[in-house]
């Protein structure tokens, strides 16, 4: 258990119900590249072996093509935002934050991108869960959206609180609508994304009956709220974390989550034990 985050202790979950799919190295092809929300890039990639096996909340390491200032040595981790197994495709959504994502923004339709995946331990919907609450902010929406795909297939109801700085930059509204999700969209520009306002909205929405599980990604303050609601409602909660990753495969130990209580002990690896961890109520 780690105490490093402002939202409280993280727990590595118990044994997985099924073995994880073995990662493969896939030469994917860019089928579409869309710029949307004034800042995000969405890539549709043909990557059949990963698209057919990836679980919700898993990620890929993307080998970035050379940019205008030369080669980018290390691959970059990206959540698998959507899986289309019948077509053998998957979608990644990213924001430009540095050299790697800037170079990736130059990926052209028809270009090959080397992917390693699927990687990590993703979100797991408890077998008895009938209603899932997803909370995503900014690019963090990408990690939780595949849970809505699984919930739709399994006949479960999903509510997604989707948050961003501006209305125009909320990710996943179209995906959630397509998947029959009950959407609560909030943003900073009208004040609706303030954590107190979100707290009230969720308590109103679930006043009659709490959701069976909460899954969150994208903001520590929302993870903290998920922790509080999880304890109060006595339902499990899971959070997807980000970390700097060199390998994504458990070799370099560069992604260990720090354990404040024991400076001499390595924390769980975000790429292998996570990126999804348990938080909140122990149920
Ligand atoms: C499991 C996982 C899934 C991710 N999914 C997505 C996704 O779906 N879409 C997306 O846009 N991004 C995602 N990220 C983050 C993405 O990997 C980084 O933004 C990217 O690696 C930055 O590379 P760069 O070369 O552009 O920036 P760099 O030049 O490496 O960094 C630019 C700035 O961003 C900071 N930074 C870089 N990586 C991270 C990180 N992992 N966490 C916090 N700060 C960081 C650096 O400190 C620096 O300030 C994910 C990360 C992880 C670990
Ligand atoms: S990124 Fe190398 S061990 Fe996690």
Coordinates of N, CA, C and O in Angstrom, one line a residue, residues 13 53-59 80 83 119-125 142-151 215 238 276:
X13 N -4.2 -4.6 -6.6 CA -5.3 -5.6 -6.3 C -4.8 -7.0 -6.2 O -3.7 -7.3 -6.6
X53 N -7.1 -8.2 -28.3 CA -6.8 -8.8 -27.0 C -6.8 -7.7 -25.9 O -6.8 -8.1 -24.7
X54 N -6.7 -6.5 -26.2 CA -6.6 -5.5 -25.1 C -7.8 -5.4 -24.2 O -8.9 -5.5 -24.6
X55 N -7.4 -5.3 -22.9 CA -8.5 -5.1 -21.9 C -8.7 -3.6 -21.5 O -7.7 -2.9 -21.7
X56 N -9.8 -3.3 -21.0 CA -10.1 -1.9 -20.6 C -9.1 -1.4 -19.7 O -8.7 -2.1 -18.7
X57 N -8.5 -0.2 -20.0 CA -7.5 0.4 -19.1 C -6.1 0.0 -19.4 O -5.2 0.5 -18.7
X58 N -5.9 -0.9 -20.3 CA -4.5 -1.2 -20.7 C -4.0 -0.1 -21.7 O -4.7 0.7 -22.2
X59 N -2.7 -0.2 -21.9 CA -2.0 0.8 -22.7 C -1.0 0.2 -23.7 O -0.8 -1.0 -23.6
X80 N -5.2 3.0 -24.4 CA -6.0 2.5 -25.6 C -7.4 3.1 -25.3 O -8.1 2.6 -24.4
X83 N -11.4 0.3 -28.6 CA -11.0 -1.0 -29.3 C -12.1 -1.3 -30.2 O -13.3 -1.3 -29.9
X119 N -0.5 -3.6 -22.6 CA 0.4 -3.6 -21.4 C -0.4 -3.2 -20.2 O -1.4 -2.4 -20.2
X120 N 0.1 -3.6 -19.0 CA -0.4 -3.2 -17.7 C -1.6 -3.9 -17.3 O -2.2 -4.7 -18.0
X121 N -2.0 -3.6 -16.1 CA -3.2 -4.2 -15.5 C -4.3 -3.1 -15.5 O -4.1 -2.0 -15.0
X122 N -5.4 -3.4 -16.2 CA -6.4 -2.3 -16.5 C -7.5 -2.3 -15.4 O -7.3 -2.8 -14.3
X123 N -8.6 -1.8 -15.8 CA -9.8 -1.7 -14.9 C -10.5 -3.1 -15.0 O -10.5 -3.7 -16.0
X124 N -11.1 -3.5 -13.8 CA -11.8 -4.7 -13.8 C -13.2 -4.4 -13.2 O -13.3 -3.9 -12.1
X125 N -14.2 -4.8 -14.0 CA -15.6 -4.6 -13.5 C -15.9 -5.8 -12.6 O -15.9 -6.9 -13.1
X142 N -9.5 9.0 -21.7 CA -9.1 7.9 -22.7 C -9.0 6.6 -21.9 O -9.3 5.5 -22.5
X143 N -8.5 6.6 -20.7 CA -8.2 5.4 -20.0 C -9.5 4.7 -19.5 O -9.6 3.5 -19.5
X144 N -10.6 5.5 -19.2 CA -11.8 4.9 -18.6 C -12.8 4.5 -19.7 O -13.7 3.7 -19.5
X145 N -12.7 5.1 -20.9 CA -13.7 4.9 -22.0 C -13.9 3.4 -22.3 O -15.0 2.9 -22.5
X146 N -12.8 2.6 -22.4 CA -13.0 1.2 -22.7 C -13.9 0.4 -21.7 O -14.4 -0.6 -22.0
X147 N -13.9 0.9 -20.5 CA -14.8 0.3 -19.5 C -16.3 0.4 -20.0 O -17.1 -0.5 -19.8
X148 N -16.6 1.6 -20.6 CA -18.0 1.7 -21.1 C -18.2 0.7 -22.2 O -19.3 0.3 -22.4
X149 N -17.2 0.4 -23.0 CA -17.4 -0.6 -24.1 C -17.7 -1.9 -23.4 O -18.6 -2.6 -23.9
X150 N -17.0 -2.3 -22.4 CA -17.2 -3.6 -21.7 C -18.6 -3.6 -21.1 O -19.3 -4.6 -21.1
X151 N -18.9 -2.5 -20.4 CA -20.2 -2.4 -19.7 C -21.3 -2.5 -20.7 O -22.3 -3.2 -20.4
X215 N -14.7 4.3 -11.3 CA -13.4 4.2 -12.0 C -13.0 5.6 -12.4 O -13.8 6.3 -13.0
X238 N -11.4 2.3 -8.4 CA -10.1 2.0 -9.1 C -9.7 3.3 -9.8 O -10.5 4.1 -10.3
X276 N -3.7 0.7 -13.2 CA -4.9 0.8 -12.4 C -4.7 0.2 -11.1 O -4.2 -1.0 -11.0

